[in-house]
Coordinates of C-alpha atoms in Angstrom, one line a residue:
M1 CA 69.2 101.3 89.0
H2 CA 71.8 100.9 86.2
H3 CA 74.9 103.1 86.4
P4 CA 76.6 103.9 83.0
T5 CA 80.0 102.5 82.6
S6 CA 82.8 103.3 80.1
A7 CA 83.5 100.6 77.5
T8 CA 86.2 100.3 74.9
G9 CA 87.2 97.8 72.3
R10 CA 84.9 95.4 70.5
D11 CA 82.3 95.5 73.3
A12 CA 81.7 99.2 72.7
I13 CA 81.0 98.9 68.9
P14 CA 77.4 100.0 68.3
P15 CA 75.2 97.1 67.0
L16 CA 74.6 97.5 63.2
P17 CA 70.8 97.6 63.6
L18 CA 71.0 100.9 65.5
R19 CA 72.5 102.4 62.3
R20 CA 70.7 100.4 59.7
L21 CA 67.1 100.7 60.8
P22 CA 67.0 104.5 60.2
W23 CA 68.1 103.9 56.6
L24 CA 65.4 101.3 56.1
L25 CA 62.8 103.8 57.6
C26 CA 64.1 106.5 55.3
T27 CA 63.7 104.3 52.3
A28 CA 60.2 103.5 53.4
I29 CA 59.2 107.1 53.9
I30 CA 60.6 108.1 50.5
L31 CA 58.7 105.4 48.7
L32 CA 55.5 106.3 50.7
E33 CA 55.7 110.0 50.1
S34 CA 56.5 109.5 46.4
A35 CA 53.5 107.2 45.9
F36 CA 51.1 109.6 47.5
W37 CA 52.7 112.5 45.7
I38 CA 52.2 110.8 42.3
A39 CA 48.6 110.0 43.3
Q40 CA 48.1 113.7 44.3
V41 CA 46.4 112.9 47.6
E42 CA 45.5 116.2 49.3
S43 CA 42.5 115.4 51.5
G44 CA 40.0 112.8 52.6
T45 CA 40.4 109.3 53.9
W46 CA 43.7 108.8 52.0
K47 CA 45.2 111.9 53.7
I48 CA 44.3 110.5 57.1
L49 CA 45.9 107.2 56.2
L50 CA 49.0 108.9 55.0
A51 CA 49.2 110.9 58.3
A52 CA 48.9 107.6 60.3
L53 CA 51.6 106.0 58.3
E54 CA 53.9 109.0 58.6
M55 CA 53.4 109.1 62.4
G56 CA 54.0 105.4 62.6
L57 CA 57.3 105.6 60.8
L58 CA 58.3 108.5 62.9
G59 CA 57.4 106.4 65.9
G60 CA 59.8 103.7 64.6
L61 CA 62.5 106.3 64.3
L62 CA 62.0 107.4 67.8
W63 CA 62.0 103.8 69.1
N64 CA 65.4 103.4 67.4
G65 CA 66.6 106.6 69.2
W66 CA 65.5 105.1 72.5
R67 CA 67.4 101.9 71.7
I68 CA 70.5 104.1 71.0
R69 CA 70.0 105.8 74.3
R70 CA 69.8 102.4 76.1
W71 CA 73.0 101.2 74.4
V72 CA 74.9 104.4 75.3
Y73 CA 73.8 104.1 78.9
Q74 CA 75.2 100.5 79.0
T75 CA 78.6 101.3 77.4
S76 CA 79.6 104.9 78.0
T77 CA 80.1 107.8 80.4
A78 CA 77.7 110.2 82.0
R79 CA 78.5 113.0 79.5
H80 CA 77.6 110.8 76.6
C81 CA 74.4 109.6 78.4
A82 CA 73.4 113.2 78.7
V83 CA 73.9 113.7 74.9
A84 CA 71.7 110.7 74.4
D85 CA 69.0 112.0 76.8
L86 CA 68.9 115.4 75.1
T87 CA 68.8 113.8 71.6
V88 CA 65.9 111.5 72.4
A89 CA 64.0 114.3 74.3
G90 CA 64.4 116.6 71.3
L91 CA 63.1 114.0 68.8
T92 CA 60.2 113.2 71.1
V93 CA 59.0 116.8 71.4
C94 CA 59.5 117.3 67.6
L95 CA 57.2 114.3 67.1
L96 CA 54.3 116.3 68.7
G97 CA 55.0 119.1 66.2
D98 CA 54.7 116.6 63.4
A99 CA 51.3 115.5 64.7
V100 CA 50.1 119.1 64.4
N101 CA 51.6 119.5 60.9
R102 CA 49.6 116.5 59.6
N103 CA 46.6 118.8 59.8
V104 CA 44.1 116.0 60.1
P105 CA 41.3 118.4 61.2
A106 CA 41.9 120.3 57.9
R107 CA 42.2 123.7 59.5
F108 CA 43.0 126.7 57.3
Y109 CA 43.2 130.5 57.8
S110 CA 42.9 130.0 61.5
Y111 CA 44.4 133.4 62.5
D112 CA 44.0 135.7 59.5
D113 CA 42.9 135.7 55.9
V114 CA 46.5 135.8 54.6
V115 CA 48.2 132.6 55.7
Q116 CA 46.3 129.5 54.6
H117 CA 48.4 126.9 56.4
S118 CA 48.5 128.7 59.7
Y119 CA 48.5 125.3 61.6
L120 CA 52.2 125.2 60.8
A121 CA 52.8 128.1 63.2
D122 CA 51.0 126.1 66.0
S123 CA 53.6 123.3 65.6
V124 CA 56.4 125.8 66.6
W125 CA 55.3 125.3 70.2
F126 CA 56.8 121.9 69.9
F127 CA 59.5 122.3 67.3
F128 CA 61.1 125.2 69.1
P129 CA 61.9 123.3 72.3
G130 CA 62.6 120.1 70.3
Y131 CA 65.3 121.7 68.3
A132 CA 66.6 123.7 71.3
L133 CA 67.2 120.3 73.0
L134 CA 68.9 119.0 69.8
L135 CA 71.1 122.1 69.7
A136 CA 72.0 121.5 73.4
A137 CA 72.9 117.9 72.5
V138 CA 75.3 119.0 69.8
W139 CA 76.8 121.7 72.0
L140 CA 77.5 119.1 74.7
A141 CA 78.7 116.5 72.3
T142 CA 81.3 118.9 70.8
R143 CA 82.2 120.6 74.0
G144 CA 86.0 121.0 74.4
R145 CA 86.6 120.1 70.7
V146 CA 85.6 123.4 69.1
H147 CA 87.2 126.8 69.8
P148 CA 84.8 129.4 71.3
L149 CA 85.4 131.6 68.4
W150 CA 84.0 129.0 66.1
R151 CA 81.0 128.7 68.4
V152 CA 80.0 132.4 68.8
V153 CA 80.7 133.9 65.3
P154 CA 78.8 131.2 63.3
M155 CA 75.9 131.5 65.8
V156 CA 75.6 135.2 65.4
L157 CA 75.8 135.0 61.6
A158 CA 73.3 132.2 61.4
A159 CA 70.8 134.0 63.7
A160 CA 71.1 137.2 61.6
G161 CA 70.7 135.1 58.4
G162 CA 67.6 133.4 59.8
L163 CA 66.0 136.7 60.8
F164 CA 66.8 138.2 57.4
A165 CA 65.3 135.2 55.6
F166 CA 62.2 135.4 57.7
F167 CA 61.6 139.1 56.7
Q168 CA 62.1 138.2 53.1
V169 CA 59.1 135.7 53.1
L170 CA 56.8 137.4 55.7
L171 CA 53.5 138.4 54.0
P172 CA 51.9 141.8 54.7
G173 CA 48.9 141.5 57.0
T174 CA 50.1 138.3 58.7
A175 CA 48.7 137.9 62.1
A176 CA 51.0 138.9 65.0
Y177 CA 50.7 135.4 66.5
I178 CA 52.0 133.7 63.4
A179 CA 54.7 136.4 62.7
W180 CA 56.2 136.3 66.2
L181 CA 56.2 132.5 66.5
T182 CA 57.7 131.8 63.1
G183 CA 60.1 134.8 63.4
A184 CA 61.6 133.4 66.6
Y185 CA 61.7 129.9 65.2
S186 CA 63.5 131.1 62.1
I187 CA 66.4 132.3 64.3
L188 CA 66.5 129.1 66.2
I189 CA 66.4 126.7 63.3
A190 CA 69.1 128.6 61.5
L191 CA 71.4 127.7 64.4
M192 CA 71.4 124.1 63.2
L193 CA 73.8 125.2 60.5
P194 CA 76.5 126.1 63.1
C195 CA 75.7 122.8 64.7
A196 CA 76.6 121.1 61.5
L197 CA 79.9 123.1 61.5
W198 CA 80.7 122.1 65.1
I199 CA 80.1 118.4 64.3
G200 CA 82.4 118.6 61.3
L201 CA 85.1 120.4 63.3
A202 CA 84.8 118.1 66.3
F203 CA 84.6 114.7 64.6
G204 CA 86.0 115.2 61.1
R205 CA 84.9 112.8 58.4
R206 CA 83.3 110.5 60.9
G207 CA 80.7 113.1 61.6
R208 CA 79.7 113.9 58.0
W209 CA 76.3 112.2 58.1
V210 CA 75.2 113.7 61.4
A211 CA 76.4 117.1 60.3
L212 CA 74.4 116.7 57.1
G213 CA 71.4 115.9 59.2
A214 CA 71.8 119.1 61.2
A215 CA 72.1 121.1 58.0
M216 CA 69.1 119.4 56.5
A217 CA 67.0 120.5 59.5
T218 CA 67.5 124.1 58.4
V219 CA 66.8 123.3 54.8
A220 CA 63.6 121.5 55.7
D221 CA 62.2 124.4 57.6
G222 CA 63.4 126.8 55.0
M223 CA 61.3 124.9 52.5
I224 CA 58.3 125.3 54.7
G225 CA 58.7 129.1 55.1
Q226 CA 59.4 129.7 51.4
F227 CA 57.0 127.4 49.7
W228 CA 54.4 126.3 52.2
L229 CA 53.6 128.7 55.1
Y230 CA 54.3 131.9 53.3
G231 CA 54.4 130.6 49.7
S232 CA 51.4 129.7 47.5
G233 CA 50.8 127.3 44.7
H234 CA 53.2 124.6 45.9
Y235 CA 50.9 122.6 48.1
P236 CA 50.6 119.6 48.4
A237 CA 53.8 118.9 46.5
I238 CA 55.9 120.8 49.1
A239 CA 54.4 118.8 51.9
Y240 CA 55.7 115.6 50.4
A241 CA 59.1 117.0 49.5
N242 CA 59.5 118.6 52.9
F243 CA 58.6 115.5 54.9
M244 CA 61.2 113.4 53.0
V245 CA 64.0 116.0 53.8
Y246 CA 62.8 116.3 57.4
F247 CA 62.6 112.6 58.0
V248 CA 66.1 111.9 56.7
S249 CA 67.4 114.8 58.8
Q250 CA 65.9 113.3 62.0
A251 CA 67.2 109.9 61.1
L252 CA 70.8 111.3 60.8
L253 CA 70.6 113.5 63.9
Q254 CA 69.5 110.6 66.1
Q255 CA 73.0 109.0 65.4
L256 CA 74.6 111.9 67.4
P257 CA 75.0 109.9 70.6
L258 CA 76.8 107.1 68.8
L259 CA 79.1 109.7 67.2
A260 CA 79.9 111.2 70.5
Q261 CA 80.4 107.9 72.2
N262 CA 84.0 107.0 72.8
S263 CA 84.0 103.9 70.6
Y264 CA 82.8 106.0 67.6
S265 CA 85.5 108.6 67.8
R266 CA 88.3 107.9 70.2
T267 CA 90.8 110.5 69.0
A268 CA 90.3 113.9 70.6
R269 CA 90.1 116.9 68.3
S270 CA 90.3 120.5 69.2
V271 CA 89.8 123.2 66.6

């Protein structure tokens, strides 16, 4: 069984492919979504093909996250390995939610006659624990670098903001199942904004891309609530736009273990 070791110097520099592959995958997903968006694909065989390609590219992103985890295990300490474990676990669980959101069975109005795309609520069973794991990864990665006041106050404000935003979009007559699931999730996903703040405070300019990824997670789900789940007249365009934002967010967040690793940011910060 391999035991993680701490490495410094040139041997601890992350291989470039670990950082370049996500950008290549992001380029591919943007081109793919744009092409199907222009073609106005909404259902049928082409929709199934798109879902397969989307899941394939997400699988490639997860594979890169697993490679990052392996590299961190070979070069770093137990704490950074834990960050890598939480990050990969979070991305993996979110992948299951993505499979639900592809809506290959073409299910609509499953729980009431108000919310057409109710399958999006079903995906919360995966996205909630997935983002909870990612939040835990950020918390651990920034532990000891951010003052408790900057932990608690932004979390309270973000949670309140998420709940307020939820009630602004909730439609009268929405089934209790959908309302409770998406309401709880609105609070959780809003906490990715404080995560972005913590990353910025802990790692400074080095953490700008990962921080952006955390913030984009909230933006992506805000788009779903406003224009897809509780909005009307924006589908299928919103599905394409949302997936591009979401995919880039995941690609940036998976770099968190490299950011937290000693070779990526050796100077301790405490804010």
